[in-house]
């Protein structure tokens, strides 16, 4: 990327994106400027990555691409304070969960190109997945800029903005579901008689290996599940227990709850 990138919010995801872009050679550190409410975080970013730091308004004014990585509850305040700093032709990429691009178009007087993105936390290790959606005034050039940013931290898919709340519920929040399952599997292993260290190793490596198979084996998840499920065997006994306890319904309910909350965030920001 030859443009200057302003990252507004130097939290975990903001740092992950910067680290990924630098590691992939997609941008020079001198072309990245960070802004954050925490001087300590800015000190970490400048010393760790060699990027620049500046007050939020100055960072926005100097950049061609602005990445908004603030918390949803802080967005209104940030836009109120910085709206006048944006200029025509800038690309604004937002990873703020649940907030439609119309909010940015209404708050920012300049003719900016808004792209909405939903990455997930594995991006911190370069193995995330990000969904991108064109907002009001988004151009092909702005989409290419967003794709270049997020391709440095994992896979990228383009969706319609109307689908982003569902994306948030599936992949944005999804790692927490996997981590919860890992916790439960470890606890169940201990309850079955394993020591904690062994139960942890078995659960984590099983989830890791299964994830690699899901991605690389070229088979449907149901087919992979059936490969493990010998008739009358232990796996079938476990899967029957899951079914009896409404496992699929629980997952569907959790995703629906997350989607509803994403929709509520948009309402709360207006």
mmCIF file of C-alpha atoms in Angstrom:
data_model
loop_
_atom_site.group_PDB
_atom_site.id
_atom_site.type_symbol
_atom_site.label_atom_id
_atom_site.label_comp_id
_atom_site.label_asym_id
_atom_site.label_seq_id
_atom_site.Cartn_x
_atom_site.Cartn_y
_atom_site.Cartn_z
ATOM 1 C CA UNK A 1 0.000 0.000 0.000
ATOM 2 C CA UNK A 2 1.419 3.341 -1.055
ATOM 3 C CA UNK A 3 -1.196 5.365 0.810
ATOM 4 C CA UNK A 4 -0.722 6.680 4.323
ATOM 5 C CA UNK A 5 -2.773 4.654 6.809
ATOM 6 C CA UNK A 6 -4.208 6.140 10.004
ATOM 7 C CA UNK A 7 -5.244 3.561 12.597
ATOM 8 C CA UNK A 8 -7.655 5.100 15.089
ATOM 9 C CA UNK A 9 -7.615 2.784 18.090
ATOM 10 C CA UNK A 10 -4.435 0.893 18.947
ATOM 11 C CA UNK A 11 -6.030 -2.027 20.762
ATOM 12 C CA UNK A 12 -5.500 -5.708 20.020
ATOM 13 C CA UNK A 13 -7.106 -5.690 16.586
ATOM 14 C CA UNK A 14 -5.531 -2.415 15.528
ATOM 15 C CA UNK A 15 -2.138 -3.759 16.537
ATOM 16 C CA UNK A 16 -2.781 -7.096 14.803
ATOM 17 C CA UNK A 17 -3.571 -5.366 11.526
ATOM 18 C CA UNK A 18 -0.506 -3.143 11.704
ATOM 19 C CA UNK A 19 1.740 -6.070 12.620
ATOM 20 C CA UNK A 20 0.305 -8.182 9.807
ATOM 21 C CA UNK A 21 0.721 -5.509 7.161
ATOM 22 C CA UNK A 22 4.295 -4.797 8.206
ATOM 23 C CA UNK A 23 5.211 -8.494 8.359
ATOM 24 C CA UNK A 24 3.727 -9.054 4.896
ATOM 25 C CA UNK A 25 5.581 -6.054 3.504
ATOM 26 C CA UNK A 26 2.326 -4.430 2.428
ATOM 27 C CA UNK A 27 3.173 -1.043 3.914
ATOM 28 C CA UNK A 28 6.192 0.850 5.228
ATOM 29 C CA UNK A 29 6.099 1.719 8.933
ATOM 30 C CA UNK A 30 6.695 5.376 8.048
ATOM 31 C CA UNK A 31 3.339 5.423 6.275
ATOM 32 C CA UNK A 32 1.394 4.278 9.352
ATOM 33 C CA UNK A 33 0.184 6.698 12.011
ATOM 34 C CA UNK A 34 -1.643 5.582 15.166
ATOM 35 C CA UNK A 35 -3.985 7.434 17.467
ATOM 36 C CA UNK A 36 -5.299 6.189 20.789
ATOM 37 C CA UNK A 37 -6.595 7.557 24.075
ATOM 38 C CA UNK A 38 -3.837 5.701 25.918
ATOM 39 C CA UNK A 39 -0.333 7.228 25.728
ATOM 40 C CA UNK A 40 1.001 3.887 26.963
ATOM 41 C CA UNK A 41 -0.485 2.045 23.997
ATOM 42 C CA UNK A 42 0.945 4.587 21.579
ATOM 43 C CA UNK A 43 4.368 4.205 23.175
ATOM 44 C CA UNK A 44 4.152 0.450 22.684
ATOM 45 C CA UNK A 45 3.158 0.832 19.042
ATOM 46 C CA UNK A 46 5.869 3.303 18.151
ATOM 47 C CA UNK A 47 8.633 1.381 19.912
ATOM 48 C CA UNK A 48 7.505 -2.086 18.780
ATOM 49 C CA UNK A 49 6.720 -1.327 15.135
ATOM 50 C CA UNK A 50 8.405 1.973 14.317
ATOM 51 C CA UNK A 51 5.122 3.593 13.283
ATOM 52 C CA UNK A 52 4.183 7.206 13.895
ATOM 53 C CA UNK A 53 1.720 8.486 16.499
ATOM 54 C CA UNK A 54 -0.429 11.611 16.515
ATOM 55 C CA UNK A 55 -3.617 13.066 18.001
ATOM 56 C CA UNK A 56 -6.667 11.577 16.328
ATOM 57 C CA UNK A 57 -7.570 14.664 14.296
ATOM 58 C CA UNK A 58 -4.005 15.051 12.992
ATOM 59 C CA UNK A 59 -3.794 11.346 12.133
ATOM 60 C CA UNK A 60 -6.983 11.557 10.069
ATOM 61 C CA UNK A 61 -5.873 14.701 8.271
ATOM 62 C CA UNK A 62 -2.582 13.159 7.129
ATOM 63 C CA UNK A 63 -3.981 9.843 5.812
ATOM 64 C CA UNK A 64 -5.470 8.622 2.568
ATOM 65 C CA UNK A 65 -6.941 5.567 4.323
ATOM 66 C CA UNK A 66 -8.424 5.768 7.835
ATOM 67 C CA UNK A 67 -9.028 2.551 9.776
ATOM 68 C CA UNK A 68 -11.492 3.023 12.631
ATOM 69 C CA UNK A 69 -10.833 0.403 15.316
ATOM 70 C CA UNK A 70 -12.587 1.951 18.313
ATOM 71 C CA UNK A 71 -15.192 0.402 20.599
ATOM 72 C CA UNK A 72 -18.841 0.789 19.486
ATOM 73 C CA UNK A 73 -19.708 2.765 22.612
ATOM 74 C CA UNK A 74 -16.946 5.288 21.801
ATOM 75 C CA UNK A 75 -17.771 5.764 18.121
ATOM 76 C CA UNK A 76 -20.233 8.640 18.458
ATOM 77 C CA UNK A 77 -17.764 10.645 20.535
ATOM 78 C CA UNK A 78 -14.929 9.961 18.093
ATOM 79 C CA UNK A 79 -16.990 10.992 15.071
ATOM 80 C CA UNK A 80 -18.304 14.107 16.814
ATOM 81 C CA UNK A 81 -14.758 15.194 17.606
ATOM 82 C CA UNK A 82 -13.163 14.333 14.262
ATOM 83 C CA UNK A 83 -15.826 14.688 11.552
ATOM 84 C CA UNK A 84 -14.398 17.951 10.255
ATOM 85 C CA UNK A 85 -10.933 16.425 9.861
ATOM 86 C CA UNK A 86 -12.000 14.081 7.056
ATOM 87 C CA UNK A 87 -11.665 15.227 3.465
ATOM 88 C CA UNK A 88 -13.147 14.311 0.104
ATOM 89 C CA UNK A 89 -11.711 11.186 -1.471
ATOM 90 C CA UNK A 90 -10.499 9.476 1.680
ATOM 91 C CA UNK A 91 -11.222 5.806 2.291
ATOM 92 C CA UNK A 92 -12.697 5.057 5.706
ATOM 93 C CA UNK A 93 -12.509 1.406 6.767
ATOM 94 C CA UNK A 94 -14.420 0.600 9.936
ATOM 95 C CA UNK A 95 -14.219 -2.549 12.040
ATOM 96 C CA UNK A 96 -16.677 -1.232 14.635
ATOM 97 C CA UNK A 97 -19.184 -4.026 15.238
ATOM 98 C CA UNK A 98 -22.847 -3.478 14.457
ATOM 99 C CA UNK A 99 -22.631 0.069 13.102
ATOM 100 C CA UNK A 100 -23.941 0.548 9.527
ATOM 101 C CA UNK A 101 -22.028 2.678 7.067
ATOM 102 C CA UNK A 102 -24.937 5.128 6.864
ATOM 103 C CA UNK A 103 -23.937 6.368 10.337
ATOM 104 C CA UNK A 104 -20.528 7.428 9.014
ATOM 105 C CA UNK A 105 -21.967 9.074 5.917
ATOM 106 C CA UNK A 106 -24.330 11.112 8.069
ATOM 107 C CA UNK A 107 -21.643 12.119 10.588
ATOM 108 C CA UNK A 108 -18.818 12.959 8.161
ATOM 109 C CA UNK A 109 -19.465 16.006 5.959
ATOM 110 C CA UNK A 110 -16.763 15.114 3.430
ATOM 111 C CA UNK A 111 -17.368 12.770 0.478
ATOM 112 C CA UNK A 112 -15.516 9.771 1.864
ATOM 113 C CA UNK A 113 -15.625 6.168 0.669
ATOM 114 C CA UNK A 114 -16.787 3.920 3.513
ATOM 115 C CA UNK A 115 -15.964 0.215 3.734
ATOM 116 C CA UNK A 116 -17.197 -1.864 6.635
ATOM 117 C CA UNK A 117 -15.109 -4.814 7.819
ATOM 118 C CA UNK A 118 -15.611 -7.594 10.345
ATOM 119 C CA UNK A 119 -12.364 -9.387 11.211
ATOM 120 C CA UNK A 120 -11.949 -11.852 14.059
ATOM 121 C CA UNK A 121 -9.344 -12.340 16.753
ATOM 122 C CA UNK A 122 -7.267 -15.076 15.020
ATOM 123 C CA UNK A 123 -6.122 -12.170 12.859
ATOM 124 C CA UNK A 124 -3.688 -11.523 15.716
ATOM 125 C CA UNK A 125 -1.843 -14.650 14.545
ATOM 126 C CA UNK A 126 -2.364 -14.024 10.832
ATOM 127 C CA UNK A 127 -5.054 -16.714 10.510
ATOM 128 C CA UNK A 128 -8.218 -14.656 10.812
ATOM 129 C CA UNK A 129 -11.081 -14.180 8.397
ATOM 130 C CA UNK A 130 -12.540 -10.804 7.478
ATOM 131 C CA UNK A 131 -15.789 -9.960 5.709
ATOM 132 C CA UNK A 132 -15.857 -6.694 3.773
ATOM 133 C CA UNK A 133 -18.923 -4.758 2.643
ATOM 134 C CA UNK A 134 -19.200 -1.695 0.445
ATOM 135 C CA UNK A 135 -20.793 1.267 2.124
ATOM 136 C CA UNK A 136 -22.122 4.518 0.742
ATOM 137 C CA UNK A 137 -19.821 5.898 -1.913
ATOM 138 C CA UNK A 138 -17.427 2.969 -1.706
ATOM 139 C CA UNK A 139 -15.293 2.643 -4.825
ATOM 140 C CA UNK A 140 -13.446 -0.297 -6.289
ATOM 141 C CA UNK A 141 -10.196 1.408 -5.240
ATOM 142 C CA UNK A 142 -11.357 1.654 -1.626
ATOM 143 C CA UNK A 143 -12.345 -2.007 -1.635
ATOM 144 C CA UNK A 144 -8.930 -2.947 -2.990
ATOM 145 C CA UNK A 145 -7.304 -0.938 -0.198
ATOM 146 C CA UNK A 146 -9.416 -2.737 2.410
ATOM 147 C CA UNK A 147 -8.652 -6.121 0.867
ATOM 148 C CA UNK A 148 -4.936 -5.347 0.989
ATOM 149 C CA UNK A 149 -5.176 -4.447 4.668
ATOM 150 C CA UNK A 150 -7.012 -7.569 5.780
ATOM 151 C CA UNK A 151 -5.358 -10.064 3.440
ATOM 152 C CA UNK A 152 -2.264 -9.534 5.578
ATOM 153 C CA UNK A 153 -4.010 -11.127 8.580
ATOM 154 C CA UNK A 154 -5.967 -13.968 6.976
ATOM 155 C CA UNK A 155 -8.708 -14.775 4.498
ATOM 156 C CA UNK A 156 -11.030 -12.116 3.064
ATOM 157 C CA UNK A 157 -14.571 -12.436 1.726
ATOM 158 C CA UNK A 158 -16.882 -9.749 0.320
ATOM 159 C CA UNK A 159 -20.534 -9.699 1.401
ATOM 160 C CA UNK A 160 -23.500 -7.350 1.221
ATOM 161 C CA UNK A 161 -23.713 -4.997 4.170
ATOM 162 C CA UNK A 162 -27.102 -6.438 5.146
ATOM 163 C CA UNK A 163 -25.304 -9.708 5.941
ATOM 164 C CA UNK A 164 -22.648 -8.254 8.246
ATOM 165 C CA UNK A 165 -24.634 -8.725 11.443
ATOM 166 C CA UNK A 166 -24.834 -12.431 10.606
ATOM 167 C CA UNK A 167 -21.110 -12.441 9.823
ATOM 168 C CA UNK A 168 -20.472 -10.857 13.204
ATOM 169 C CA UNK A 169 -22.504 -13.580 14.895
ATOM 170 C CA UNK A 170 -20.753 -16.433 13.042
ATOM 171 C CA UNK A 171 -17.102 -15.454 12.601
ATOM 172 C CA UNK A 172 -16.680 -12.261 14.596
ATOM 173 C CA UNK A 173 -17.918 -13.832 17.810
ATOM 174 C CA UNK A 174 -17.201 -17.375 16.633
ATOM 175 C CA UNK A 175 -13.752 -17.778 18.212
ATOM 176 C CA UNK A 176 -15.345 -17.352 21.645
ATOM 177 C CA UNK A 177 -17.675 -20.264 20.901
ATOM 178 C CA UNK A 178 -14.683 -22.434 20.010
ATOM 179 C CA UNK A 179 -12.807 -21.345 23.134
ATOM 180 C CA UNK A 180 -15.848 -22.134 25.270
ATOM 181 C CA UNK A 181 -16.068 -25.594 23.697
ATOM 182 C CA UNK A 182 -12.359 -26.071 24.428
ATOM 183 C CA UNK A 183 -12.920 -25.142 28.079
ATOM 184 C CA UNK A 184 -15.813 -27.578 28.316
ATOM 185 C CA UNK A 185 -13.861 -30.373 26.626
ATOM 186 C CA UNK A 186 -10.911 -29.874 28.973
ATOM 187 C CA UNK A 187 -13.186 -29.890 32.020
ATOM 188 C CA UNK A 188 -14.927 -33.020 30.732
ATOM 189 C CA UNK A 189 -11.584 -34.719 30.220
ATOM 190 C CA UNK A 190 -10.571 -33.949 33.789
ATOM 191 C CA UNK A 191 -13.920 -35.225 35.045
ATOM 192 C CA UNK A 192 -13.294 -38.431 33.072
ATOM 193 C CA UNK A 193 -10.043 -38.980 34.969
ATOM 194 C CA UNK A 194 -7.311 -37.193 32.981
ATOM 195 C CA UNK A 195 -4.889 -34.822 34.653
ATOM 196 C CA UNK A 196 -5.374 -31.171 33.698
ATOM 197 C CA UNK A 197 -2.216 -30.893 31.587
ATOM 198 C CA UNK A 198 -3.068 -33.953 29.505
ATOM 199 C CA UNK A 199 -6.710 -32.952 29.090
ATOM 200 C CA UNK A 200 -5.654 -29.500 27.895
ATOM 201 C CA UNK A 201 -3.145 -30.859 25.389
ATOM 202 C CA UNK A 202 -5.577 -33.410 23.979
ATOM 203 C CA UNK A 203 -8.434 -30.908 23.654
ATOM 204 C CA UNK A 204 -6.409 -28.095 22.084
ATOM 205 C CA UNK A 205 -4.513 -30.282 19.622
ATOM 206 C CA UNK A 206 -7.736 -32.043 18.650
ATOM 207 C CA UNK A 207 -9.419 -28.722 17.900
ATOM 208 C CA UNK A 208 -6.378 -27.493 15.993
ATOM 209 C CA UNK A 209 -6.080 -30.652 13.896
ATOM 210 C CA UNK A 210 -9.787 -30.723 13.217
ATOM 211 C CA UNK A 211 -9.686 -27.108 12.072
ATOM 212 C CA UNK A 212 -6.871 -27.872 9.644
ATOM 213 C CA UNK A 213 -8.875 -30.817 8.277
ATOM 214 C CA UNK A 214 -11.940 -28.625 7.847
ATOM 215 C CA UNK A 215 -9.927 -26.092 5.892
ATOM 216 C CA UNK A 216 -7.661 -28.354 3.847
ATOM 217 C CA UNK A 217 -9.320 -31.757 3.389
ATOM 218 C CA UNK A 218 -11.739 -30.515 0.738
ATOM 219 C CA UNK A 219 -14.667 -32.324 2.317
ATOM 220 C CA UNK A 220 -17.918 -31.205 3.856
ATOM 221 C CA UNK A 221 -17.974 -31.066 7.682
ATOM 222 C CA UNK A 222 -20.716 -33.684 7.763
ATOM 223 C CA UNK A 223 -18.562 -36.053 5.710
ATOM 224 C CA UNK A 224 -15.601 -35.565 8.044
ATOM 225 C CA UNK A 225 -17.861 -36.188 11.026
ATOM 226 C CA UNK A 226 -19.143 -39.421 9.495
ATOM 227 C CA UNK A 227 -15.551 -40.595 8.930
ATOM 228 C CA UNK A 228 -15.052 -40.591 12.707
ATOM 229 C CA UNK A 229 -18.451 -42.085 13.522
ATOM 230 C CA UNK A 230 -18.257 -45.883 13.409
ATOM 231 C CA UNK A 231 -21.711 -47.493 13.800
ATOM 232 C CA UNK A 232 -22.337 -48.418 17.402
ATOM 233 C CA UNK A 233 -19.065 -46.840 18.503
ATOM 234 C CA UNK A 234 -18.026 -44.252 21.068
ATOM 235 C CA UNK A 235 -18.350 -41.247 18.756
ATOM 236 C CA UNK A 236 -21.924 -42.104 17.841
ATOM 237 C CA UNK A 237 -22.740 -42.384 21.560
ATOM 238 C CA UNK A 238 -21.338 -38.900 22.136
ATOM 239 C CA UNK A 239 -23.060 -37.389 19.096
ATOM 240 C CA UNK A 240 -26.368 -38.926 20.174
ATOM 241 C CA UNK A 241 -25.936 -37.266 23.557
ATOM 242 C CA UNK A 242 -25.297 -33.925 21.818
ATOM 243 C CA UNK A 243 -28.425 -34.375 19.724
ATOM 244 C CA UNK A 244 -30.557 -35.301 22.721
ATOM 245 C CA UNK A 245 -29.364 -32.173 24.533
ATOM 246 C CA UNK A 246 -30.200 -29.934 21.566
ATOM 247 C CA UNK A 247 -26.644 -29.057 20.533
ATOM 248 C CA UNK A 248 -27.565 -27.672 17.097
ATOM 249 C CA UNK A 249 -30.435 -25.678 18.576
ATOM 250 C CA UNK A 250 -28.092 -24.213 21.195
ATOM 251 C CA UNK A 251 -25.632 -23.092 18.515
ATOM 252 C CA UNK A 252 -28.426 -21.616 16.405
ATOM 253 C CA UNK A 253 -29.773 -19.764 19.443
ATOM 254 C CA UNK A 254 -26.358 -18.376 20.317
ATOM 255 C CA UNK A 255 -25.773 -17.085 16.775
ATOM 256 C CA UNK A 256 -29.245 -15.542 16.703
ATOM 257 C CA UNK A 257 -28.587 -13.801 20.036
ATOM 258 C CA UNK A 258 -25.291 -12.390 18.780
ATOM 259 C CA UNK A 259 -26.962 -11.166 15.577
ATOM 260 C CA UNK A 260 -29.713 -9.448 17.555
ATOM 261 C CA UNK A 261 -27.119 -7.715 19.709
ATOM 262 C CA UNK A 262 -25.262 -6.498 16.622
ATOM 263 C CA UNK A 263 -28.531 -5.043 15.347
ATOM 264 C CA UNK A 264 -29.125 -3.348 18.714
ATOM 265 C CA UNK A 265 -25.706 -1.681 18.611
ATOM 266 C CA UNK A 266 -26.709 0.181 15.466
ATOM 267 C CA UNK A 267 -29.837 1.492 17.186
ATOM 268 C CA UNK A 268 -27.927 2.550 20.294
ATOM 269 C CA UNK A 269 -25.456 4.583 18.231
ATOM 270 C CA UNK A 270 -28.108 6.698 16.502
#
